[in-house]
Short mmCIF file of C-alpha atoms in Angstrom, two decimals:
data_model
loop_
_atom_site.label_atom_id
_atom_site.label_comp_id
_atom_site.label_asym_id
_atom_site.label_seq_id
_atom_site.Cartn_x
_atom_site.Cartn_y
_atom_site.Cartn_z
CA MET Y 129 3.18 7.68 -48.09
CA THR Y 130 5.24 9.97 -50.06
CA ASP Y 131 6.49 13.47 -49.51
CA ASN Y 132 4.81 16.34 -51.38
CA ILE Y 133 8.17 17.99 -52.57
CA SER Y 134 10.27 14.93 -53.56
CA GLY Y 135 7.84 12.02 -54.04
CA GLU Y 136 10.19 10.01 -51.94
CA ALA Y 137 8.52 7.34 -49.36
CA VAL Y 138 8.50 8.74 -45.95
CA ARG Y 139 8.60 6.34 -42.95
CA PRO Y 140 6.19 7.28 -40.41
CA GLU Y 141 7.56 8.57 -37.16
CA ARG Y 142 8.07 5.55 -34.54
CA ALA Y 143 6.33 5.98 -31.24
CA ALA Y 144 8.43 6.43 -28.17
CA ASN Y 145 9.07 3.11 -26.17
CA ILE Y 146 10.22 2.66 -22.60
CA ARG Y 147 13.99 2.65 -23.37
CA ASP Y 148 13.76 5.80 -25.15
CA VAL Y 149 12.09 7.43 -22.10
CA ALA Y 150 14.98 6.00 -20.13
CA ARG Y 151 17.69 7.56 -22.10
CA ALA Y 152 15.62 11.02 -22.18
CA ALA Y 153 15.61 10.79 -18.27
CA GLY Y 154 18.99 9.35 -17.63
CA VAL Y 155 17.82 6.31 -15.87
CA SER Y 156 17.43 2.55 -16.55
CA HIS Y 157 14.45 0.96 -18.32
CA GLN Y 158 13.69 -0.77 -15.09
CA THR Y 159 13.47 2.64 -13.29
CA VAL Y 160 10.88 3.77 -15.95
CA SER Y 161 8.98 0.67 -15.21
CA ARG Y 162 8.69 1.11 -11.79
CA VAL Y 163 7.40 4.80 -12.37
CA ILE Y 164 4.90 3.40 -14.62
CA ASN Y 165 3.68 0.79 -12.06
CA ASP Y 166 4.05 3.52 -9.08
CA HIS Y 167 6.57 1.71 -7.42
CA PRO Y 168 7.14 2.87 -3.42
CA SER Y 169 11.05 2.57 -3.66
CA LEU Y 170 11.88 5.57 -6.24
CA ARG Y 171 12.92 8.99 -5.01
CA GLU Y 172 10.53 11.79 -5.91
CA GLU Y 173 13.06 13.48 -7.99
CA THR Y 174 13.42 10.65 -9.96
CA ARG Y 175 9.99 10.05 -10.79
CA LYS Y 176 9.37 13.41 -11.73
CA ARG Y 177 12.33 13.20 -14.27
CA VAL Y 178 10.84 10.23 -15.82
CA LEU Y 179 7.35 11.61 -16.08
CA GLU Y 180 8.64 14.71 -17.64
CA ALA Y 181 10.52 12.54 -20.26
CA MET Y 182 7.32 10.56 -20.85
CA GLU Y 183 5.53 13.86 -21.80
CA GLN Y 184 8.23 15.37 -23.71
CA LEU Y 185 8.31 12.03 -25.92
CA SER Y 186 4.29 11.74 -25.82
CA PHE Y 187 4.94 8.14 -24.45
CA ARG Y 188 1.83 6.21 -23.54
CA PRO Y 189 2.41 3.01 -21.68
CA ASN Y 190 0.73 0.20 -23.16
CA ARG Y 191 -2.41 -1.44 -21.54
CA ALA Y 192 -0.67 -4.45 -20.20
CA ALA Y 193 2.23 -2.05 -18.40
CA ARG Y 194 -0.61 -0.06 -16.98
CA THR Y 195 -2.96 -2.81 -15.79
CA LEU Y 196 -1.69 -2.28 -12.20
CA VAL Y 197 -3.20 1.35 -11.81
CA THR Y 198 -6.05 1.37 -14.64
CA SER Y 199 -7.64 -1.94 -14.68
CA ARG Y 200 -8.09 -5.50 -13.13
CA SER Y 201 -5.78 -8.07 -13.76
CA GLY Y 202 -7.40 -10.64 -11.74
CA ILE Y 203 -3.97 -11.32 -10.09
CA LEU Y 204 -2.99 -10.96 -6.46
CA GLY Y 205 0.39 -11.00 -5.33
CA VAL Y 206 2.04 -12.86 -2.26
CA LEU Y 207 5.58 -11.94 -0.98
CA VAL Y 208 6.65 -14.94 0.90
CA SER Y 209 10.07 -15.61 2.84
CA HIS Y 210 11.69 -18.79 1.29
CA GLY Y 211 11.45 -21.78 3.71
CA VAL Y 212 9.75 -24.96 4.65
CA GLU Y 213 8.13 -23.76 7.89
CA TYR Y 214 4.71 -25.22 8.15
CA GLY Y 215 3.00 -22.09 9.54
CA PRO Y 216 4.31 -19.69 6.32
CA ALA Y 217 3.57 -22.72 3.75
CA ALA Y 218 0.19 -23.29 5.29
CA SER Y 219 -0.78 -19.70 5.33
CA LEU Y 220 0.38 -19.62 1.71
CA GLN Y 221 -1.81 -22.65 0.82
CA ALA Y 222 -4.68 -21.03 2.47
CA ILE Y 223 -4.30 -17.57 0.54
CA GLN Y 224 -4.08 -19.65 -2.78
CA GLU Y 225 -7.33 -21.34 -2.29
CA ALA Y 226 -9.09 -18.28 -0.96
CA ALA Y 227 -7.88 -16.37 -3.92
CA ALA Y 228 -9.07 -19.06 -6.26
CA ASP Y 229 -12.67 -19.06 -4.90
CA ALA Y 230 -12.71 -15.26 -5.35
CA GLY Y 231 -11.96 -15.94 -8.89
CA TYR Y 232 -8.33 -14.48 -8.55
CA TRP Y 233 -4.83 -16.12 -9.60
CA ILE Y 234 -2.00 -15.77 -7.06
CA ASP Y 235 1.55 -14.96 -7.98
CA VAL Y 236 4.13 -15.72 -5.84
CA ALA Y 237 7.54 -13.84 -5.10
CA ASN Y 238 9.74 -15.94 -2.69
CA LEU Y 239 12.40 -13.94 -0.58
CA GLU Y 240 15.68 -15.88 -0.61
CA ARG Y 241 17.09 -13.13 1.37
CA THR Y 242 15.59 -10.51 3.81
CA ASP Y 243 17.81 -7.56 2.73
CA HIS Y 244 16.63 -4.16 1.33
CA GLY Y 245 17.62 -4.91 -2.12
CA SER Y 246 15.86 -8.46 -2.29
CA ILE Y 247 12.66 -7.25 -0.92
CA VAL Y 248 12.51 -4.23 -3.54
CA ALA Y 249 13.50 -6.63 -6.27
CA ALA Y 250 10.79 -9.17 -5.25
CA LEU Y 251 8.20 -6.36 -5.32
CA ASP Y 252 9.43 -5.21 -8.70
CA ARG Y 253 8.52 -8.46 -10.17
CA LEU Y 254 5.09 -8.58 -8.82
CA MET Y 255 4.33 -5.44 -9.83
CA ASP Y 256 5.52 -5.76 -13.41
CA HIS Y 257 3.09 -8.71 -13.41
CA ALA Y 258 0.24 -6.09 -12.77
CA VAL Y 259 -0.84 -7.59 -9.41
CA GLU Y 260 -3.80 -5.79 -7.78
CA GLY Y 261 -3.04 -6.18 -4.50
CA LEU Y 262 -0.36 -7.75 -2.17
CA VAL Y 263 -0.37 -10.12 0.80
CA ILE Y 264 3.20 -9.86 2.75
CA LEU Y 265 3.68 -13.11 4.20
CA ALA Y 266 7.38 -12.57 5.70
CA PRO Y 267 7.41 -13.23 9.35
CA GLN Y 268 10.85 -11.91 10.17
CA SER Y 269 11.23 -8.78 11.88
CA ARG Y 270 13.82 -7.62 9.58
CA SER Y 271 11.65 -8.21 6.41
CA LEU Y 272 8.81 -6.26 7.86
CA LYS Y 273 10.93 -3.27 8.84
CA VAL Y 274 12.01 -2.93 5.33
CA ILE Y 275 8.47 -3.33 3.83
CA GLU Y 276 7.10 -1.19 6.55
CA ASP Y 277 9.84 1.54 5.63
CA LEU Y 278 8.60 1.41 1.80
CA ALA Y 279 5.64 3.83 0.95
CA ILE Y 280 3.61 1.03 -0.76
CA ARG Y 281 0.86 2.56 -2.67
CA LEU Y 282 -0.91 -1.10 -3.89
CA PRO Y 283 -3.33 -2.18 -1.57
CA PHE Y 284 -1.74 -4.64 0.64
CA VAL Y 285 -2.12 -6.77 3.91
CA THR Y 286 0.54 -8.25 6.10
CA VAL Y 287 0.10 -11.44 7.87
CA HIS Y 288 2.39 -10.24 10.67
CA SER Y 289 3.50 -6.83 11.95
CA THR Y 290 6.14 -5.34 13.90
CA GLY Y 291 3.71 -2.82 15.03
CA ARG Y 292 3.11 -0.18 12.23
CA PHE Y 293 0.28 -0.54 9.62
CA SER Y 294 -1.99 -2.05 11.81
CA ASP Y 295 -4.69 -1.16 9.71
CA HIS Y 296 -3.32 -3.73 7.15
CA ARG Y 297 -2.58 -6.55 9.50
CA LEU Y 298 -4.15 -9.81 9.82
CA SER Y 299 -3.11 -12.62 11.94
CA VAL Y 300 -3.63 -15.72 14.28
CA ASP Y 301 -3.30 -14.25 17.80
CA GLN Y 302 0.11 -15.67 18.65
CA LEU Y 303 0.35 -14.29 22.28
CA SER Y 304 -3.04 -15.77 23.50
CA GLY Y 305 -2.17 -18.99 21.66
CA ALA Y 306 0.98 -19.36 23.73
CA ARG Y 307 -0.71 -18.34 26.94
CA LEU Y 308 -3.45 -21.03 26.23
CA ALA Y 309 -0.44 -23.68 25.94
CA THR Y 310 1.33 -22.39 28.82
CA ARG Y 311 -2.23 -22.47 30.85
CA HIS Y 312 -3.02 -25.94 30.07
CA LEU Y 313 0.14 -26.86 31.71
CA LEU Y 314 -0.30 -24.82 34.85
CA GLU Y 315 -3.67 -26.10 35.24
CA LEU Y 316 -2.60 -29.45 35.46
CA GLY Y 317 -0.33 -28.80 38.41
CA HIS Y 318 2.94 -28.09 36.61
CA ARG Y 319 5.08 -25.35 38.10
CA ARG Y 320 8.34 -26.06 36.36
CA VAL Y 321 7.34 -25.17 32.71
CA LEU Y 322 10.34 -24.66 30.44
CA HIS Y 323 9.94 -22.64 27.03
CA LEU Y 324 11.86 -23.82 23.90
CA ALA Y 325 11.56 -20.59 21.69
CA GLY Y 326 11.65 -20.32 17.83
CA PRO Y 327 14.72 -18.35 16.07
CA GLU Y 328 15.35 -14.78 17.33
CA GLY Y 329 14.06 -12.33 14.49
CA TRP Y 330 10.90 -13.81 14.10
CA VAL Y 331 7.77 -12.33 15.09
CA GLU Y 332 5.78 -15.65 16.01
CA SER Y 333 8.91 -16.48 17.98
CA ALA Y 334 8.68 -13.12 20.17
CA ALA Y 335 4.82 -13.23 20.32
CA ARG Y 336 4.72 -16.73 21.71
CA LEU Y 337 7.76 -16.17 24.31
CA GLN Y 338 6.08 -13.08 25.35
CA GLY Y 339 2.80 -15.12 25.78
CA TYR Y 340 4.38 -17.96 27.78
CA ARG Y 341 6.10 -15.33 30.09
CA GLU Y 342 2.90 -13.49 30.73
CA GLU Y 343 0.89 -16.26 31.49
CA MET Y 344 3.87 -17.51 33.96
CA ALA Y 345 3.69 -14.19 35.42
CA ALA Y 346 0.22 -14.38 36.22
CA TRP Y 347 0.45 -17.46 38.15
CA ASN Y 348 3.44 -16.05 39.88
CA VAL Y 349 5.81 -18.92 38.59
CA PRO Y 350 9.39 -18.13 37.43
CA PRO Y 351 9.80 -18.73 33.56
CA LEU Y 352 12.41 -21.29 32.44
CA ASP Y 353 13.78 -20.56 29.05
CA ALA Y 354 15.67 -22.85 27.00
CA PRO Y 355 18.29 -21.71 24.43
CA ASP Y 356 16.31 -20.74 21.01
CA GLY Y 357 15.77 -23.43 18.53
CA ASP Y 358 15.51 -22.78 14.76
CA TRP Y 359 11.93 -24.61 14.23
CA THR Y 360 13.38 -27.92 13.23
CA ALA Y 361 12.97 -31.25 15.14
CA GLU Y 362 16.76 -31.47 15.06
CA SER Y 363 16.98 -28.23 17.24
CA GLY Y 364 14.24 -29.49 19.32
CA TYR Y 365 16.12 -32.83 19.90
CA ARG Y 366 19.43 -30.86 20.63
CA ALA Y 367 17.55 -28.52 23.06
CA GLY Y 368 15.87 -31.80 24.88
CA LYS Y 369 19.36 -33.03 25.59
CA ALA Y 370 20.47 -29.76 27.04
CA ALA Y 371 17.49 -29.23 28.94
CA MET Y 372 17.90 -32.77 30.39
CA ARG Y 373 21.56 -31.98 31.83
CA ALA Y 374 20.38 -28.99 33.28
CA GLY Y 375 17.21 -30.56 34.53
CA GLY Y 376 14.46 -28.57 37.20
CA PHE Y 377 11.31 -28.82 34.87
CA SER Y 378 8.47 -31.24 34.72
CA ALA Y 379 6.70 -29.66 31.21
CA VAL Y 380 8.04 -27.99 28.17
CA PHE Y 381 5.86 -25.66 26.14
CA SER Y 382 7.53 -25.79 22.45
CA SER Y 383 7.18 -23.11 19.98
CA ASN Y 384 6.32 -25.47 17.31
CA ASP Y 385 5.38 -28.62 16.73
CA GLN Y 386 8.56 -30.04 14.73
CA MET Y 387 10.74 -28.87 17.72
CA ALA Y 388 8.36 -30.95 19.95
CA LEU Y 389 9.19 -33.86 17.95
CA GLY Y 390 12.81 -33.46 18.41
CA LEU Y 391 12.23 -33.25 22.25
CA ILE Y 392 9.96 -36.27 22.54
CA HIS Y 393 13.01 -38.11 20.90
CA ALA Y 394 15.50 -36.92 23.09
CA PHE Y 395 13.40 -37.74 26.05
CA ALA Y 396 12.90 -41.22 24.90
CA GLU Y 397 16.43 -41.74 23.97
CA ALA Y 398 17.29 -41.02 27.47
CA GLY Y 399 14.59 -43.36 28.99
CA LEU Y 400 11.72 -40.52 29.81
CA ARG Y 401 8.44 -41.04 28.77
CA VAL Y 402 5.86 -38.34 27.58
CA PRO Y 403 3.72 -37.64 29.42
CA ARG Y 404 4.46 -39.77 32.30
CA ASP Y 405 7.60 -38.02 33.22
CA ILE Y 406 7.38 -34.90 30.89
CA SER Y 407 4.49 -33.29 29.39
CA VAL Y 408 5.06 -31.64 25.99
CA VAL Y 409 3.02 -29.06 24.37
CA GLY Y 410 3.52 -27.81 20.80
CA PHE Y 411 2.13 -25.08 18.64
CA ASP Y 412 0.66 -24.87 14.78
CA ASP Y 413 -1.06 -28.57 14.99
CA VAL Y 414 0.63 -29.72 12.01
CA PRO Y 415 -1.07 -32.67 10.20
CA GLU Y 416 1.30 -35.16 11.69
CA ALA Y 417 0.87 -34.06 15.24
CA ALA Y 418 -2.13 -36.39 15.98
CA HIS Y 419 0.19 -39.20 15.06
CA TYR Y 420 3.15 -38.39 17.24
CA LEU Y 421 4.23 -41.01 20.01
CA PRO Y 422 2.16 -39.84 22.09
CA PRO Y 423 -0.16 -37.87 20.02
CA LEU Y 424 0.83 -34.25 20.55
CA THR Y 425 -1.18 -31.69 22.59
CA THR Y 426 -0.75 -28.51 20.72
CA VAL Y 427 -2.36 -24.98 19.37
CA ARG Y 428 -4.33 -24.84 16.23
CA GLN Y 429 -4.08 -21.83 13.70
CA ASP Y 430 -7.08 -21.59 11.63
CA PHE Y 431 -4.95 -20.99 8.33
CA PRO Y 432 -8.10 -21.50 5.90
CA GLU Y 433 -9.75 -18.59 7.78
CA LEU Y 434 -6.48 -16.67 7.73
CA GLY Y 435 -6.49 -16.90 3.93
CA ARG Y 436 -10.21 -16.20 3.45
CA ARG Y 437 -9.58 -13.06 5.50
CA CYS Y 438 -6.36 -11.91 3.57
CA VAL Y 439 -8.18 -12.22 0.31
CA ALA Y 440 -11.52 -10.54 1.73
CA ALA Y 441 -9.42 -7.83 3.02
CA LEU Y 442 -7.86 -6.88 -0.37
CA LEU Y 443 -10.89 -7.49 -2.34
CA GLY Y 444 -12.41 -4.88 0.09
CA MET Y 445 -9.38 -2.25 -0.48
CA LEU Y 446 -10.20 -2.79 -4.09
CA GLY Y 447 -13.76 -2.04 -3.72
CA HIS Y 448 -14.97 -5.42 -4.52
CA GLY Y 449 -16.33 -6.45 -1.17
CA PRO Y 450 -16.75 -5.30 2.54
CA SER Y 451 -13.80 -3.45 4.41
CA LEU Y 452 -10.94 -5.30 6.15
CA PRO Y 453 -11.87 -7.88 8.84
CA GLN Y 454 -11.08 -6.76 12.11
CA GLY Y 455 -9.53 -8.54 15.09
CA ASP Y 456 -6.96 -11.41 15.11
CA ILE Y 457 -8.17 -14.97 14.55
CA ALA Y 458 -8.29 -16.66 17.98
CA PRO Y 459 -6.13 -19.81 18.16
CA GLU Y 460 -7.47 -23.22 19.62
CA LEU Y 461 -6.02 -25.58 22.01
CA ILE Y 462 -6.08 -29.23 21.05
CA VAL Y 463 -5.69 -31.47 23.94
CA ARG Y 464 -4.00 -34.83 23.22
CA ARG Y 465 -2.08 -37.33 25.10
CA SER Y 466 1.46 -35.65 25.52
CA THR Y 467 0.34 -33.74 28.50
CA THR Y 468 -0.91 -34.92 32.07
CA ALA Y 469 -0.35 -33.89 35.70
CA PRO Y 470 3.36 -33.86 36.93
CA PRO Y 471 4.81 -36.89 38.64
CA PRO Y 472 4.64 -36.90 42.20
#
């Protein structure tokens, strides 16, 4: 191309890019990316300033950057708390399998910490990858509070909830599962039923503790609470030793199966046999529970169904299927050999 007057070559004007917009708006290029992807954590004033800079520079985001709001990427995002607990891990596996069956890929962002900045950064990463919808798999109350305070505009479901956004929540009914476990022991004749709760701040811990207390109250039997565990077999082992020093119980409802394993170990080490001397019920029905010594009575959660519902709910929100399935998933009591009537 040549100039009509001088005949010298003229370089075509370069199209504005994301960094040009950032400089014009006085923000970082990451902030511009958040505006493009309609991220919820931005102040409206910042969003407006970036949009005005885009207009002034005739900036048009490329198709990849706009996939989140303009077309289908075939990707669903999962925000999951980092850890090795069976419940979240099994939920994630169920979601991945259900998404694959529906023709979607899963992009997972692991939360190492539950502070506001870490959660926003994890959401940024997922949105930068143009996910179409989100599954929030963060069972700590603190994480959910941060997420609920963000005005997430993307279709999303939460596997747990602290109360808000109930229309986005899917879950196994933790409270009724705890009542099933407690009722089983009461129906066997136990009246001194100890509960080993999970760690404070976890939604499941609170729901299972509430279910235990409600069922004990329904039978007019006083509750017996042990110090909280941390989901591990080691914490169950320590709790079992502490409980034996205090005495006064004939059965234990453990908030998960790993802690129940530690309890059984502590009781066996002290010469007590399960269930002859003490009955034990767990929660989750981990694959190993049927092979504990003795095989563990526990509450089974239908994780495959939970995964299917999460994916189906997101597809419904995206207009690719029916609306959100209603109601919690009912858990199931699996009776094995770790429970029996109390000793005479």
